[in-house]
mmCIF file with all atom_site columns, C-alpha atoms in Angstrom:
data_model
loop_
_atom_site.group_PDB
_atom_site.id
_atom_site.type_symbol
_atom_site.label_atom_id
_atom_site.label_alt_id
_atom_site.label_comp_id
_atom_site.label_asym_id
_atom_site.label_entity_id
_atom_site.label_seq_id
_atom_site.pdbx_PDB_ins_code
_atom_site.Cartn_x
_atom_site.Cartn_y
_atom_site.Cartn_z
_atom_site.occupancy
_atom_site.B_iso_or_equiv
_atom_site.pdbx_formal_charge
_atom_site.auth_seq_id
_atom_site.auth_comp_id
_atom_site.auth_asym_id
_atom_site.auth_atom_id
_atom_site.pdbx_PDB_model_num
ATOM 1   C CA . ARG B 1 1   ? 10.351 169.029 135.565 1.00 0.00 ? 1   ARG B CA 1
ATOM 2   C CA . ASP B 1 2   ? 13.389 166.989 134.306 1.00 0.00 ? 2   ASP B CA 1
ATOM 3   C CA . ARG B 1 3   ? 11.088 164.065 133.609 1.00 0.00 ? 3   ARG B CA 1
ATOM 4   C CA . LYS B 1 4   ? 9.104  166.114 131.187 1.00 0.00 ? 4   LYS B CA 1
ATOM 5   C CA . TYR B 1 5   ? 12.006 166.464 128.735 1.00 0.00 ? 5   TYR B CA 1
ATOM 6   C CA . LYS B 1 6   ? 13.342 162.920 129.078 1.00 0.00 ? 6   LYS B CA 1
ATOM 7   C CA . VAL B 1 7   ? 12.899 161.015 125.831 1.00 0.00 ? 7   VAL B CA 1
ATOM 8   C CA . ARG B 1 8   ? 11.764 157.443 126.260 1.00 0.00 ? 8   ARG B CA 1
ATOM 9   C CA . MET B 1 9   ? 13.516 154.952 124.027 1.00 0.00 ? 9   MET B CA 1
ATOM 10  C CA . PRO B 1 10  ? 11.710 151.689 123.362 1.00 0.00 ? 10  PRO B CA 1
ATOM 11  C CA . LYS B 1 11  ? 13.555 148.659 124.684 1.00 0.00 ? 11  LYS B CA 1
ATOM 12  C CA . LEU B 1 12  ? 14.717 146.463 121.811 1.00 0.00 ? 12  LEU B CA 1
ATOM 13  C CA . ARG B 1 13  ? 13.912 142.842 122.372 1.00 0.00 ? 13  ARG B CA 1
ATOM 14  C CA . VAL B 1 14  ? 15.938 140.145 120.707 1.00 0.00 ? 14  VAL B CA 1
ATOM 15  C CA . MET B 1 15  ? 13.853 137.223 119.579 1.00 0.00 ? 15  MET B CA 1
ATOM 16  C CA . ARG B 1 16  ? 14.602 134.171 121.678 1.00 0.00 ? 16  ARG B CA 1
ATOM 17  C CA . GLU B 1 17  ? 15.149 131.911 118.612 1.00 0.00 ? 17  GLU B CA 1
ATOM 18  C CA . TYR B 1 18  ? 17.643 134.338 117.107 1.00 0.00 ? 18  TYR B CA 1
ATOM 19  C CA . LYS B 1 19  ? 19.481 134.591 120.427 1.00 0.00 ? 19  LYS B CA 1
ATOM 20  C CA . ASP B 1 20  ? 19.737 130.761 120.689 1.00 0.00 ? 20  ASP B CA 1
ATOM 21  C CA . LYS B 1 21  ? 20.924 130.492 117.100 1.00 0.00 ? 21  LYS B CA 1
ATOM 22  C CA . ARG B 1 22  ? 23.591 133.125 117.734 1.00 0.00 ? 22  ARG B CA 1
ATOM 23  C CA . LYS B 1 23  ? 24.840 131.213 120.788 1.00 0.00 ? 23  LYS B CA 1
ATOM 24  C CA . SER B 1 24  ? 25.133 127.958 118.856 1.00 0.00 ? 24  SER B CA 1
ATOM 25  C CA . VAL B 1 25  ? 27.110 129.668 116.064 1.00 0.00 ? 25  VAL B CA 1
ATOM 26  C CA . ASP B 1 26  ? 29.495 131.143 118.661 1.00 0.00 ? 26  ASP B CA 1
ATOM 27  C CA . ASP B 1 27  ? 29.941 127.700 120.245 1.00 0.00 ? 27  ASP B CA 1
ATOM 28  C CA . VAL B 1 28  ? 30.779 126.133 116.880 1.00 0.00 ? 28  VAL B CA 1
ATOM 29  C CA . GLU B 1 29  ? 33.375 128.816 116.146 1.00 0.00 ? 29  GLU B CA 1
ATOM 30  C CA . ARG B 1 30  ? 34.961 128.279 119.547 1.00 0.00 ? 30  ARG B CA 1
ATOM 31  C CA . ASN B 1 31  ? 35.079 124.522 118.989 1.00 0.00 ? 31  ASN B CA 1
ATOM 32  C CA . ILE B 1 32  ? 36.852 125.003 115.645 1.00 0.00 ? 32  ILE B CA 1
ATOM 33  C CA . PHE B 1 33  ? 39.585 127.021 117.342 1.00 0.00 ? 33  PHE B CA 1
ATOM 34  C CA . LYS B 1 34  ? 39.933 124.437 120.121 1.00 0.00 ? 34  LYS B CA 1
ATOM 35  C CA . PHE B 1 35  ? 40.343 121.703 117.518 1.00 0.00 ? 35  PHE B CA 1
ATOM 36  C CA . LYS B 1 36  ? 43.042 123.646 115.683 1.00 0.00 ? 36  LYS B CA 1
ATOM 37  C CA . LYS B 1 37  ? 44.950 124.254 118.895 1.00 0.00 ? 37  LYS B CA 1
ATOM 38  C CA . SER B 1 38  ? 44.830 120.623 119.976 1.00 0.00 ? 38  SER B CA 1
ATOM 39  C CA . SER B 1 39  ? 45.917 119.366 116.544 1.00 0.00 ? 39  SER B CA 1
ATOM 40  C CA . GLU B 1 40  ? 48.862 121.789 116.576 1.00 0.00 ? 40  GLU B CA 1
ATOM 41  C CA . GLU B 1 41  ? 49.863 120.566 120.025 1.00 0.00 ? 41  GLU B CA 1
ATOM 42  C CA . LYS B 1 42  ? 49.504 116.980 118.834 1.00 0.00 ? 42  LYS B CA 1
ATOM 43  C CA . GLY B 1 43  ? 51.731 117.716 115.835 1.00 0.00 ? 43  GLY B CA 1
ATOM 44  C CA . LYS B 1 44  ? 54.409 119.240 118.060 1.00 0.00 ? 44  LYS B CA 1
ATOM 45  C CA . LYS B 1 45  ? 54.260 116.229 120.381 1.00 0.00 ? 45  LYS B CA 1
ATOM 46  C CA . MET B 1 46  ? 54.582 113.850 117.398 1.00 0.00 ? 46  MET B CA 1
ATOM 47  C CA . ASP B 1 47  ? 57.646 115.766 116.159 1.00 0.00 ? 47  ASP B CA 1
ATOM 48  C CA . LYS B 1 48  ? 59.175 115.607 119.630 1.00 0.00 ? 48  LYS B CA 1
ATOM 49  C CA . GLU B 1 49  ? 58.523 111.831 119.834 1.00 0.00 ? 49  GLU B CA 1
ATOM 50  C CA . GLU B 1 50  ? 60.088 111.342 116.383 1.00 0.00 ? 50  GLU B CA 1
ATOM 51  C CA . GLN B 1 51  ? 63.183 113.302 117.383 1.00 0.00 ? 51  GLN B CA 1
ATOM 52  C CA . LEU B 1 52  ? 63.484 111.277 120.595 1.00 0.00 ? 52  LEU B CA 1
ATOM 53  C CA . PHE B 1 53  ? 63.101 108.065 118.569 1.00 0.00 ? 53  PHE B CA 1
ATOM 54  C CA . ARG B 1 54  ? 65.843 109.072 116.126 1.00 0.00 ? 54  ARG B CA 1
ATOM 55  C CA . GLU B 1 55  ? 68.233 109.882 118.981 1.00 0.00 ? 55  GLU B CA 1
ATOM 56  C CA . THR B 1 56  ? 67.447 106.762 121.043 1.00 0.00 ? 56  THR B CA 1
ATOM 57  C CA . PHE B 1 57  ? 67.545 104.257 118.164 1.00 0.00 ? 57  PHE B CA 1
ATOM 58  C CA . MET B 1 58  ? 70.141 106.163 116.071 1.00 0.00 ? 58  MET B CA 1
ATOM 59  C CA . TYR B 1 59  ? 67.702 105.921 113.151 1.00 0.00 ? 59  TYR B CA 1
ATOM 60  C CA . HIS B 1 60  ? 68.678 108.207 110.277 1.00 0.00 ? 60  HIS B CA 1
ATOM 61  C CA . LYS B 1 61  ? 66.631 106.732 107.430 1.00 0.00 ? 61  LYS B CA 1
ATOM 62  C CA . GLU B 1 62  ? 63.225 107.916 106.237 1.00 0.00 ? 62  GLU B CA 1
ATOM 63  C CA . ILE B 1 63  ? 60.451 106.600 108.488 1.00 0.00 ? 63  ILE B CA 1
ATOM 64  C CA . ARG B 1 64  ? 58.246 104.361 106.343 1.00 0.00 ? 64  ARG B CA 1
ATOM 65  C CA . VAL B 1 65  ? 55.411 102.129 107.493 1.00 0.00 ? 65  VAL B CA 1
ATOM 66  C CA . LEU B 1 66  ? 56.095 98.546  106.357 1.00 0.00 ? 66  LEU B CA 1
ATOM 67  C CA . ALA B 1 67  ? 52.880 97.040  107.729 1.00 0.00 ? 67  ALA B CA 1
ATOM 68  C CA . ARG B 1 68  ? 50.010 97.592  110.162 1.00 0.00 ? 68  ARG B CA 1
ATOM 69  C CA . ALA B 1 69  ? 49.405 95.267  113.064 1.00 0.00 ? 69  ALA B CA 1
ATOM 70  C CA . SER B 1 70  ? 47.254 95.115  116.172 1.00 0.00 ? 70  SER B CA 1
ATOM 71  C CA . ALA B 1 71  ? 48.407 94.240  119.664 1.00 0.00 ? 71  ALA B CA 1
ATOM 72  C CA . GLY B 1 72  ? 47.238 90.812  120.794 1.00 0.00 ? 72  GLY B CA 1
ATOM 73  C CA . ARG B 1 73  ? 47.333 91.667  124.493 1.00 0.00 ? 73  ARG B CA 1
ATOM 74  C CA . SER B 1 74  ? 48.349 94.413  126.894 1.00 0.00 ? 74  SER B CA 1
ATOM 75  C CA . VAL B 1 75  ? 52.038 94.457  127.804 1.00 0.00 ? 75  VAL B CA 1
ATOM 76  C CA . ALA B 1 76  ? 53.839 96.909  130.091 1.00 0.00 ? 76  ALA B CA 1
ATOM 77  C CA . SER B 1 77  ? 57.234 98.107  128.879 1.00 0.00 ? 77  SER B CA 1
ATOM 78  C CA . GLN B 1 78  ? 60.269 96.691  130.678 1.00 0.00 ? 78  GLN B CA 1
ATOM 79  C CA . ARG B 1 79  ? 62.804 99.196  129.307 1.00 0.00 ? 79  ARG B CA 1
ATOM 80  C CA . ARG B 1 80  ? 62.705 102.752 127.961 1.00 0.00 ? 80  ARG B CA 1
ATOM 81  C CA . ALA B 1 81  ? 63.154 101.395 124.427 1.00 0.00 ? 81  ALA B CA 1
ATOM 82  C CA . ASP B 1 82  ? 60.112 99.083  124.678 1.00 0.00 ? 82  ASP B CA 1
ATOM 83  C CA . LEU B 1 83  ? 56.678 100.267 123.598 1.00 0.00 ? 83  LEU B CA 1
ATOM 84  C CA . PRO B 1 84  ? 53.877 99.632  126.122 1.00 0.00 ? 84  PRO B CA 1
ATOM 85  C CA . LEU B 1 85  ? 50.882 97.926  124.459 1.00 0.00 ? 85  LEU B CA 1
ATOM 86  C CA . THR B 1 86  ? 47.152 97.916  125.018 1.00 0.00 ? 86  THR B CA 1
ATOM 87  C CA . ALA B 1 87  ? 45.133 94.953  123.716 1.00 0.00 ? 87  ALA B CA 1
ATOM 88  C CA . GLY B 1 88  ? 43.646 95.724  120.284 1.00 0.00 ? 88  GLY B CA 1
ATOM 89  C CA . GLU B 1 89  ? 45.783 98.833  119.760 1.00 0.00 ? 89  GLU B CA 1
ATOM 90  C CA . GLN B 1 90  ? 46.737 99.581  116.128 1.00 0.00 ? 90  GLN B CA 1
ATOM 91  C CA . LEU B 1 91  ? 50.478 99.874  115.452 1.00 0.00 ? 91  LEU B CA 1
ATOM 92  C CA . ASP B 1 92  ? 52.582 100.877 112.448 1.00 0.00 ? 92  ASP B CA 1
ATOM 93  C CA . VAL B 1 93  ? 55.554 98.566  111.908 1.00 0.00 ? 93  VAL B CA 1
ATOM 94  C CA . ILE B 1 94  ? 58.533 100.758 110.994 1.00 0.00 ? 94  ILE B CA 1
ATOM 95  C CA . GLU B 1 95  ? 61.377 98.254  110.815 1.00 0.00 ? 95  GLU B CA 1
ATOM 96  C CA . ALA B 1 96  ? 62.159 94.630  111.594 1.00 0.00 ? 96  ALA B CA 1
ATOM 97  C CA . VAL B 1 97  ? 65.400 94.665  113.566 1.00 0.00 ? 97  VAL B CA 1
ATOM 98  C CA . GLN B 1 98  ? 66.391 91.810  115.822 1.00 0.00 ? 98  GLN B CA 1
ATOM 99  C CA . GLY B 1 99  ? 64.811 88.567  114.604 1.00 0.00 ? 99  GLY B CA 1
ATOM 100 C CA . HIS B 1 100 ? 61.980 88.413  117.172 1.00 0.00 ? 100 HIS B CA 1
ATOM 101 C CA . ALA B 1 101 ? 61.352 92.173  117.647 1.00 0.00 ? 101 ALA B CA 1
ATOM 102 C CA . VAL B 1 102 ? 60.211 95.051  115.442 1.00 0.00 ? 102 VAL B CA 1
ATOM 103 C CA . ILE B 1 103 ? 60.193 98.824  115.862 1.00 0.00 ? 103 ILE B CA 1
ATOM 104 C CA . CYS B 1 104 ? 56.598 100.097 115.994 1.00 0.00 ? 104 CYS B CA 1
ATOM 105 C CA . ARG B 1 105 ? 54.769 103.408 116.341 1.00 0.00 ? 105 ARG B CA 1
ATOM 106 C CA . ASN B 1 106 ? 51.464 103.734 118.201 1.00 0.00 ? 106 ASN B CA 1
ATOM 107 C CA . ALA B 1 107 ? 48.600 106.189 117.592 1.00 0.00 ? 107 ALA B CA 1
ATOM 108 C CA . GLN B 1 108 ? 50.137 108.742 120.000 1.00 0.00 ? 108 GLN B CA 1
ATOM 109 C CA . GLY B 1 109 ? 53.311 108.810 117.875 1.00 0.00 ? 109 GLY B CA 1
ATOM 110 C CA . ARG B 1 110 ? 55.475 106.952 120.408 1.00 0.00 ? 110 ARG B CA 1
ATOM 111 C CA . TYR B 1 111 ? 58.084 104.518 119.080 1.00 0.00 ? 111 TYR B CA 1
ATOM 112 C CA . GLY B 1 112 ? 59.610 101.400 120.589 1.00 0.00 ? 112 GLY B CA 1
ATOM 113 C CA . TYR B 1 113 ? 60.448 97.721  120.312 1.00 0.00 ? 113 TYR B CA 1
ATOM 114 C CA . VAL B 1 114 ? 57.592 95.190  120.261 1.00 0.00 ? 114 VAL B CA 1
ATOM 115 C CA . LEU B 1 115 ? 57.994 91.412  120.268 1.00 0.00 ? 115 LEU B CA 1
ATOM 116 C CA . LEU B 1 116 ? 56.482 89.680  117.242 1.00 0.00 ? 116 LEU B CA 1
ATOM 117 C CA . GLU B 1 117 ? 54.577 87.253  119.500 1.00 0.00 ? 117 GLU B CA 1
ATOM 118 C CA . HIS B 1 118 ? 52.426 90.165  120.767 1.00 0.00 ? 118 HIS B CA 1
ATOM 119 C CA . LEU B 1 119 ? 51.360 91.290  117.275 1.00 0.00 ? 119 LEU B CA 1
ATOM 120 C CA . HIS B 1 120 ? 48.607 90.126  114.914 1.00 0.00 ? 120 HIS B CA 1
ATOM 121 C CA . PHE B 1 121 ? 49.088 91.016  111.251 1.00 0.00 ? 121 PHE B CA 1
ATOM 122 C CA . ARG B 1 122 ? 46.154 91.246  108.842 1.00 0.00 ? 122 ARG B CA 1
#
């Protein structure tokens, strides 16, 4: 008896193509947010590295890039103030200090001393 009065609603079917398209749009939106988050984190890390650099090297001037150079070979850092190098890595030269060494910044925003003999200038 209850079945008699039950109204049957047709099941709505979502077209497969539309469903796939919707998924891809959602994925793109998610990726945009991930990118924003990682770039914000990267910016914070860069600021932290800069602050650490200023304290360690007692550098109070404006940070300006004098030249760009690439590392000739990989070198592990001996001291905290030295910048570890990877062969072919691009570096920004910030300041020439002690005759045979310069202060450089790598792509991760880390600063340190690098010997001139390890650098190739363009």
